[in-house]
Amino acid sequence: MTQDIVILAAGKGSRMKSAFSKVLHKVGGSAMVRRVLTTASALPNAKLHLVVGHQGDQVEASCQDFMANVVWQNDPQGTGDALRRVAPYLQDNGATLTLYGDVPLIRASTLEKMTALSTPNTLVLLTISLDNPTGYGRIVRDEQNKVVAIVEQKDATDSQLAIKEVNTGILLAPNSHLQGWLAALTNNNAQGEYYLTDVIAMAARDGVDIVTVHPENEAEVAGVNDRIQLAALERELQHQQSITLMQNGATLFDPARIDIRGELTTGQDVIIDVNCVFEGNVVLGNGVEIGPNCHLRNCLIGDNTIIKSNTMIDESEVGDACDIGPFARLRPGTVLANNAKIGNFVETKKALIGEGSKVNHLSYIGDTEMGANVNVGAGTITCNYDGVNKHLTQVADNVFIGSNTSLVAPVQVAEGATIAAGSTITKRVGEKQLAFARARQTNKDNWPRPIKK
């Protein structure tokens, strides 16, 4: 059956006290509304509709890659009003699933359970039982335990307020009936709004079967109204992701102290210490070990590589059995071949480091092509920027570069060459040559040291 999926994202979210739309606040590194759209778009035969209002231009621009039909809800008057504005775009057949841009952790598996029950004469409702149902619409059932209505908190009687089963707001209604129900909605209630929940009573009146589905946990249907709730859902998502990592064979020294803001894929026997952050798409091979306080973003790490504490790796590719850190920074465009070593306080950028090569400490290597088995001494830098353009440094295999060397690009160092410590290299160094480039040293006798005043 074809699916219209409506994501409601028009609310102001004043309790967020923010300069931008509530649904653009992030959970797990992704805007809440984008999380919902991603989940929704995975359903088969999905036609997406995005309802925007407050700062709708921001929301539309951030979600344009989903190719959703954007419908504006200026001066919003409730969830029923939102669906009424989408009604002209709904398909004649099929059903409409209503989701919310500030309910980011809804699972595709739950929505699939709902769609599996959908028929032209069935309305599927997602409900949950809560110990404290305050603030939620109550599910009213008859003597045969059939759902007959949803009553909002402000309109409920004392007996209805005692009901524990509540409405999550997520429902799947057949379009053949939904159009008529939406047209019949009124705003005769305490809020003066058009409630989408009123279609439940209409469905019961019209003999439409009303069936309920329940989520796996409360967090799936939890909405965000303020930053406290946003933080709670962030921790819930991180907990869920930590459980998945450990089930897949990773060791987390403290599952509560890891943040995944994107997608993290791990091989077997991966070890991750505390306070590590993973952004974008990160892939860790088998046997990778990551020390505390590391930050990895959009990178691929090969098997058996060790990343020591306080290291940042960004938009880079690391081979097998490499040794990185501590306090190293691999900037975008860095590629390390197998068995390469990047030591403490080393920064690389757009650098190809060959197999077995070592940049052990206190160095900057940028815009560089480096061969295999190169040894780079402490304090070495590539001077790749002339103030306007970047230039390339090329270092062949088996080169030894002494400490405190400056390689002024563009420059080439041929295979087997040696560069003496303290040199500033501005010209090509040939194969197996020894390059000295130092100012002449002058020694003065009986030099009087400065005296502290």
Coordinates of C-alpha atoms in Angstrom, one line a residue:
M1 CA 0.0 0.0 0.0
T2 CA 1.3 3.5 -0.9
Q3 CA 2.2 5.6 2.1
D4 CA 1.9 9.4 2.6
I5 CA 4.1 10.3 5.5
V6 CA 3.5 13.7 7.1
I7 CA 6.2 15.1 9.4
L8 CA 4.9 18.0 11.6
A9 CA 7.7 20.6 12.1
A10 CA 5.9 23.9 12.3
G11 CA 6.1 24.6 16.1
K12 CA 8.0 27.5 17.6
G13 CA 9.5 25.7 20.5
S14 CA 9.6 28.8 22.7
R15 CA 10.9 26.8 25.7
M16 CA 14.1 26.0 23.8
K17 CA 14.9 29.7 24.1
S18 CA 16.7 29.5 20.8
A19 CA 17.3 31.7 17.7
F20 CA 16.4 28.8 15.4
S21 CA 13.7 26.2 15.0
K22 CA 13.3 23.6 17.7
V23 CA 13.4 20.7 15.2
L24 CA 16.8 21.7 14.0
H25 CA 18.4 21.1 17.3
K26 CA 20.6 18.0 17.1
V27 CA 20.5 14.6 18.7
G28 CA 23.4 12.3 18.0
G29 CA 24.9 14.9 15.7
S30 CA 21.8 15.2 13.4
A31 CA 18.9 17.6 13.5
M32 CA 15.9 16.0 15.0
V33 CA 13.7 16.5 12.0
R34 CA 16.4 15.0 9.7
R35 CA 16.4 11.9 11.9
V36 CA 12.7 11.5 11.5
L37 CA 12.9 12.1 7.7
T38 CA 15.7 9.5 7.5
T39 CA 13.6 6.9 9.3
A40 CA 10.5 7.7 7.3
S41 CA 12.2 7.6 3.9
A42 CA 13.3 4.0 4.6
L43 CA 9.7 2.8 4.5
P44 CA 8.6 1.4 1.1
N45 CA 6.5 3.5 -1.2
A46 CA 6.9 6.5 1.0
K47 CA 5.8 10.0 -0.2
L48 CA 7.1 12.6 2.3
H49 CA 5.3 15.8 3.3
L50 CA 7.0 18.2 5.6
V51 CA 4.8 20.8 7.4
V52 CA 6.7 23.9 8.4
G53 CA 5.8 27.2 10.0
H54 CA 8.0 29.0 12.5
Q55 CA 11.4 29.7 10.8
G56 CA 10.2 27.3 8.1
D57 CA 12.7 28.6 5.5
Q58 CA 15.5 27.3 7.8
V59 CA 13.8 23.9 8.2
E60 CA 13.1 23.6 4.5
A61 CA 16.7 24.5 3.5
S62 CA 18.1 21.9 6.0
C63 CA 15.9 19.1 4.7
Q64 CA 15.8 19.8 0.9
D65 CA 17.9 16.7 0.1
F66 CA 14.9 14.5 1.1
M67 CA 12.8 16.0 -1.7
A68 CA 9.7 16.2 0.6
N69 CA 6.6 18.1 -0.3
V70 CA 6.8 21.2 1.9
V71 CA 3.5 22.6 3.2
W72 CA 3.3 25.8 5.2
Q73 CA 1.3 26.1 8.4
N74 CA 1.3 29.8 9.3
D75 CA -0.8 30.7 12.3
P76 CA -0.9 27.0 13.4
Q77 CA -4.1 25.8 15.0
G78 CA -3.2 22.3 16.1
T79 CA -2.2 18.9 14.6
G80 CA -5.6 18.5 12.8
D81 CA -5.1 21.9 11.2
A82 CA -1.7 20.7 9.9
L83 CA -3.1 17.6 8.4
R84 CA -5.9 19.6 6.8
R85 CA -3.3 21.7 5.0
V86 CA -1.6 18.6 3.6
A87 CA -5.0 17.0 2.6
P88 CA -5.0 18.3 -1.0
Y89 CA -1.6 16.5 -1.6
L90 CA -2.6 13.1 -0.2
Q91 CA -2.9 10.2 -2.6
D92 CA -6.4 8.9 -3.2
N93 CA -5.5 5.4 -2.1
G94 CA -3.1 4.2 0.5
A95 CA -2.8 5.6 4.0
T96 CA -1.2 8.6 5.8
L97 CA 1.3 8.2 8.6
T98 CA 1.7 11.2 10.9
L99 CA 5.1 11.7 12.6
Y100 CA 6.7 14.6 14.5
G101 CA 9.9 16.5 13.9
D102 CA 10.6 16.7 17.6
V103 CA 10.2 13.0 18.3
P104 CA 13.6 11.9 16.9
L105 CA 14.1 8.4 18.2
I106 CA 11.1 6.6 16.6
R107 CA 12.3 3.4 15.1
A108 CA 11.7 2.1 11.6
S109 CA 10.8 -1.3 13.1
T110 CA 7.9 0.2 15.0
L111 CA 6.6 2.0 12.0
E112 CA 6.9 -1.2 10.0
K113 CA 4.7 -3.0 12.6
M114 CA 2.1 -0.2 12.0
T115 CA 2.2 -0.4 8.2
A116 CA 1.9 -4.2 8.3
L117 CA -1.6 -3.8 10.0
S118 CA -2.8 -1.1 7.6
T119 CA -5.8 -1.8 5.4
P120 CA -8.4 0.5 3.7
N121 CA -10.7 0.0 6.7
T122 CA -8.1 0.0 9.6
L123 CA -6.7 2.9 11.6
V124 CA -3.4 2.0 13.4
L125 CA -2.6 3.9 16.5
L126 CA 0.7 4.0 18.4
T127 CA 0.0 4.0 22.1
I128 CA 2.1 3.4 25.3
S129 CA 1.2 2.9 29.0
L130 CA 2.9 5.3 31.4
D131 CA 3.1 5.3 35.2
N132 CA 2.7 9.1 35.0
P133 CA 0.5 10.0 32.0
T134 CA 0.2 13.7 32.8
G135 CA 0.1 15.9 29.8
Y136 CA -0.8 13.1 27.3
G137 CA -4.1 12.4 25.6
R138 CA -5.8 9.3 27.2
I139 CA -6.9 6.3 25.2
V140 CA -10.6 5.6 25.9
R141 CA -11.8 2.0 25.3
D142 CA -15.3 0.5 25.5
E143 CA -16.5 -2.6 27.3
Q144 CA -15.0 -4.8 24.5
N145 CA -11.6 -3.1 25.0
K146 CA -11.9 -1.4 21.6
V147 CA -10.5 2.1 21.2
V148 CA -13.3 4.6 20.8
A149 CA -11.7 8.0 21.4
I150 CA -8.7 9.9 22.6
V151 CA -9.3 12.6 25.2
E152 CA -6.7 15.4 25.7
Q153 CA -5.5 16.2 29.2
K154 CA -7.3 19.5 29.4
D155 CA -10.6 18.1 28.2
A156 CA -10.5 14.8 30.3
T157 CA -12.8 13.9 33.2
D158 CA -11.4 12.7 36.5
S159 CA -12.0 9.1 35.5
Q160 CA -10.3 9.6 32.2
L161 CA -7.3 11.2 33.8
A162 CA -6.7 7.9 35.7
I163 CA -6.2 6.1 32.4
K164 CA -2.5 5.0 32.0
E165 CA -2.6 4.2 28.3
V166 CA -1.8 7.3 26.3
N167 CA -1.6 8.6 22.8
T168 CA 1.8 9.1 21.2
G169 CA 0.4 11.2 18.4
I170 CA 1.6 8.8 15.8
L171 CA -1.1 7.2 13.7
L172 CA -1.7 5.6 10.4
A173 CA -5.1 6.3 8.8
P174 CA -6.6 5.2 5.5
N175 CA -6.8 8.0 3.0
S176 CA -10.2 7.0 1.8
H177 CA -11.6 7.9 5.2
L178 CA -9.1 10.5 6.4
Q179 CA -10.1 13.2 3.9
G180 CA -13.7 13.2 5.2
W181 CA -12.6 13.1 8.9
L182 CA -10.2 16.1 8.4
A183 CA -13.0 18.1 6.8
A184 CA -15.3 17.4 9.7
L185 CA -12.8 18.5 12.4
T186 CA -13.9 21.4 14.7
N187 CA -12.0 23.5 17.2
N188 CA -14.7 23.2 20.0
N189 CA -12.3 22.4 22.8
A190 CA -10.4 24.0 25.7
Q191 CA -7.5 25.0 23.4
G192 CA -9.5 26.2 20.5
E193 CA -7.5 24.0 18.2
Y194 CA -8.2 21.3 15.6
Y195 CA -7.2 18.0 17.2
L196 CA -6.0 15.2 14.9
T197 CA -7.0 12.9 17.7
D198 CA -10.7 13.6 17.1
V199 CA -10.5 11.3 14.0
I200 CA -10.4 8.4 16.4
A201 CA -13.9 8.9 17.5
M202 CA -15.0 9.4 13.9
A203 CA -13.3 6.1 12.9
A204 CA -15.1 4.3 15.7
R205 CA -18.4 5.9 14.6
D206 CA -17.8 4.8 11.0
G207 CA -17.0 1.2 11.9
V208 CA -13.4 1.5 11.0
D209 CA -11.2 -1.0 12.9
I210 CA -8.9 0.7 15.3
V211 CA -5.8 -1.3 16.3
T212 CA -2.9 -0.3 18.5
V213 CA 0.8 -0.9 18.3
H214 CA 3.3 -0.3 21.1
P215 CA 6.9 1.0 20.8
E216 CA 9.8 -0.9 22.3
N217 CA 10.5 1.8 24.8
E218 CA 9.3 5.2 26.0
A219 CA 12.2 7.0 24.5
E220 CA 11.0 6.1 21.0
V221 CA 8.0 8.4 21.4
A222 CA 9.4 11.0 23.7
G223 CA 9.2 14.5 22.3
V224 CA 11.5 17.5 23.0
N225 CA 10.1 20.8 24.4
D226 CA 13.2 22.1 26.2
R227 CA 16.9 21.6 26.4
I228 CA 16.6 19.3 29.4
Q229 CA 14.5 16.9 27.4
L230 CA 16.9 17.3 24.5
A231 CA 19.8 16.3 26.7
A232 CA 17.9 13.3 28.1
L233 CA 17.2 11.9 24.6
E234 CA 20.9 12.5 23.6
R235 CA 22.0 10.3 26.5
E236 CA 19.3 7.7 25.7
L237 CA 20.6 7.5 22.1
Q238 CA 24.2 7.3 23.2
H239 CA 23.2 4.4 25.5
Q240 CA 21.5 2.6 22.7
Q241 CA 24.5 3.0 20.4
S242 CA 26.9 1.8 23.1
I243 CA 24.9 -1.3 23.6
T244 CA 25.0 -2.1 19.9
L245 CA 28.8 -1.6 19.7
M246 CA 29.3 -4.0 22.6
Q247 CA 27.0 -6.5 21.1
N248 CA 29.1 -6.3 17.9
G249 CA 32.3 -7.1 19.8
A250 CA 33.7 -3.8 20.9
T251 CA 35.0 -3.1 24.4
L252 CA 34.0 0.2 25.9
F253 CA 35.8 1.1 29.1
D254 CA 32.8 3.2 30.1
P255 CA 29.7 3.0 27.9
A256 CA 28.4 6.2 29.5
R257 CA 31.4 8.2 28.3
I258 CA 31.3 7.8 24.5
D259 CA 29.6 10.1 22.0
I260 CA 28.6 8.9 18.5
R261 CA 27.4 11.8 16.3
G262 CA 26.9 10.0 13.1
E263 CA 27.7 6.3 12.3
L264 CA 30.4 4.3 13.9
T265 CA 31.3 0.8 12.5
T266 CA 33.6 -1.4 14.4
G267 CA 35.4 -4.7 13.6
Q268 CA 36.2 -7.4 16.1
D269 CA 38.1 -6.8 19.4
V270 CA 38.0 -3.0 19.1
I271 CA 38.9 -1.2 22.4
I272 CA 37.6 2.3 23.1
D273 CA 38.7 4.2 26.2
V274 CA 36.7 7.0 27.9
N275 CA 35.5 10.4 26.5
C276 CA 35.9 9.6 22.8
V277 CA 33.8 11.4 20.2
F278 CA 33.0 10.0 16.8
E279 CA 31.5 12.3 14.2
G280 CA 30.2 11.6 10.7
N281 CA 31.1 8.2 9.2
V282 CA 33.9 6.4 11.1
V283 CA 35.0 2.9 10.4
L284 CA 37.4 1.0 12.8
G285 CA 39.0 -2.2 11.7
N286 CA 39.7 -5.3 13.7
G287 CA 41.9 -4.9 16.8
V288 CA 41.9 -1.1 16.8
E289 CA 42.7 0.5 20.2
I290 CA 41.7 4.1 20.9
G291 CA 42.9 5.8 24.0
P292 CA 41.0 8.4 26.1
N293 CA 39.9 11.8 24.9
C294 CA 40.2 11.1 21.2
H295 CA 38.1 12.8 18.5
L296 CA 37.6 11.0 15.1
R297 CA 35.6 12.4 12.3
N298 CA 34.8 10.9 8.9
C299 CA 37.8 8.5 8.8
L300 CA 38.8 5.0 8.1
I301 CA 41.2 3.2 10.6
G302 CA 42.9 0.0 9.5
D303 CA 43.3 -3.2 11.5
N304 CA 45.4 -3.3 14.7
T305 CA 46.1 0.4 14.7
I306 CA 46.7 2.1 18.0
I307 CA 45.5 5.7 18.6
K308 CA 46.8 7.1 21.8
S309 CA 45.2 9.7 24.0
N310 CA 44.1 13.2 23.0
T311 CA 44.4 12.5 19.3
M312 CA 42.2 14.1 16.6
I313 CA 41.7 12.4 13.2
D314 CA 39.6 14.3 10.6
E315 CA 38.7 13.3 7.1
S316 CA 41.7 10.9 6.9
E317 CA 42.6 7.3 6.1
V318 CA 44.8 5.2 8.3
G319 CA 46.3 1.9 7.3
D320 CA 46.9 -1.3 9.3
A321 CA 49.2 -1.4 12.4
C322 CA 49.8 2.3 12.5
D323 CA 50.8 4.1 15.8
I324 CA 49.3 7.5 16.3
G325 CA 49.7 10.0 19.2
P326 CA 49.4 11.0 21.9
F327 CA 48.3 14.6 21.1
A328 CA 48.5 14.1 17.4
R329 CA 46.3 15.8 14.8
L330 CA 45.6 14.3 11.4
R331 CA 43.8 17.0 9.3
P332 CA 41.7 16.4 6.1
G333 CA 43.5 14.6 3.3
T334 CA 46.0 12.7 5.4
V335 CA 46.6 9.1 4.3
L336 CA 48.9 6.8 6.3
A337 CA 50.2 3.6 4.8
N338 CA 50.6 0.4 6.9
N339 CA 52.9 0.6 9.9
A340 CA 53.3 4.4 9.7
K341 CA 53.9 6.2 13.0
I342 CA 52.7 9.7 13.9
G343 CA 53.9 10.7 17.3
N344 CA 53.1 13.3 20.0
F345 CA 52.4 16.9 18.9
V346 CA 52.6 16.1 15.2
E347 CA 50.1 17.7 12.8
T348 CA 49.6 16.5 9.2
K349 CA 47.4 17.9 6.5
K350 CA 46.9 16.6 2.9
A351 CA 49.9 14.3 3.5
L352 CA 50.6 10.9 2.1
I353 CA 52.8 9.0 4.6
G354 CA 54.4 5.9 3.2
E355 CA 54.7 2.4 4.7
G356 CA 56.8 2.3 7.8
S357 CA 57.6 6.0 7.8
K358 CA 57.9 7.8 11.1
V359 CA 57.1 11.4 12.1
N360 CA 57.7 11.0 15.8
H361 CA 57.2 14.3 17.5
L362 CA 56.8 18.1 17.3
S363 CA 56.4 18.3 13.5
Y364 CA 54.1 19.8 10.8
I365 CA 53.8 17.8 7.6
G366 CA 51.4 19.4 5.0
D367 CA 50.9 19.1 1.3
T368 CA 53.4 16.3 1.2
E369 CA 54.0 13.0 -0.6
M370 CA 56.3 10.8 1.5
G371 CA 57.6 7.4 0.6
A372 CA 58.4 4.3 2.7
N373 CA 60.7 4.0 5.6
V374 CA 61.3 7.8 6.0
N375 CA 62.4 9.1 9.4
V376 CA 61.5 12.6 10.2
G377 CA 63.3 14.2 13.1
A378 CA 61.7 16.4 15.9
G379 CA 60.7 19.9 15.0
T380 CA 60.7 19.3 11.2
I381 CA 58.2 21.3 9.2
T382 CA 57.1 21.6 5.6
C383 CA 56.8 25.2 4.6
N384 CA 54.0 24.7 2.2
Y385 CA 52.4 28.1 2.1
D386 CA 53.9 31.2 0.4
G387 CA 51.2 33.5 1.6
V388 CA 49.0 33.0 -1.5
N389 CA 49.4 29.4 -2.8
K390 CA 50.1 26.0 -1.3
H391 CA 53.1 24.0 -2.7
L392 CA 54.0 20.3 -2.7
T393 CA 56.9 18.6 -0.8
Q394 CA 58.0 15.2 -2.2
V395 CA 60.1 12.9 -0.1
A396 CA 61.2 9.6 -1.6
D397 CA 61.8 6.2 0.2
N398 CA 64.5 5.7 2.9
V399 CA 65.1 9.4 3.5
F400 CA 66.5 10.5 6.9
I401 CA 65.5 14.1 7.9
G402 CA 67.4 15.5 10.9
S403 CA 65.7 17.5 13.7
N404 CA 64.6 21.1 13.2
T405 CA 64.6 20.9 9.4
S406 CA 62.5 23.2 7.3
L407 CA 61.5 21.9 3.9
V408 CA 60.6 25.0 1.8
A409 CA 58.1 23.8 -0.9
P410 CA 58.1 23.2 -3.7
V411 CA 61.0 20.9 -3.1
Q412 CA 62.0 17.3 -3.7
V413 CA 64.2 14.9 -1.6
A414 CA 65.3 11.9 -3.6
E415 CA 65.6 8.3 -2.4
G416 CA 68.2 7.5 0.3
A417 CA 69.1 11.2 1.0
T418 CA 70.0 12.5 4.4
I419 CA 69.3 16.0 5.6
A420 CA 71.4 17.4 8.5
A421 CA 69.7 18.7 11.6
G422 CA 68.9 22.4 11.6
S423 CA 68.9 22.7 7.8
T424 CA 66.6 24.9 5.7
I425 CA 66.1 23.0 2.4
T426 CA 65.1 25.1 -0.6
K427 CA 66.6 23.1 -3.5
R428 CA 66.3 19.5 -4.6
V429 CA 68.4 16.9 -2.8
G430 CA 69.6 14.0 -5.0
E431 CA 69.7 10.3 -4.3
K432 CA 71.9 9.4 -1.3
Q433 CA 73.2 12.9 -1.0
L434 CA 73.8 14.6 2.4
A435 CA 72.3 18.1 2.5
F436 CA 73.6 20.8 4.9
A437 CA 71.9 24.1 4.9
R438 CA 73.0 26.1 8.0
A439 CA 74.2 29.6 8.6
R440 CA 77.9 29.8 9.4
Q441 CA 78.5 29.6 13.1
T442 CA 80.5 32.3 14.9
N443 CA 82.0 31.9 18.4
K444 CA 83.1 34.9 20.4
D445 CA 85.6 34.7 23.3
N446 CA 84.8 36.1 26.7
W447 CA 81.2 37.0 25.9
P448 CA 79.7 38.9 28.9
R449 CA 76.4 37.4 29.8
P450 CA 73.4 39.7 30.5
I451 CA 73.0 40.7 34.1
K452 CA 69.5 40.7 35.7
K453 CA 68.4 44.2 36.5

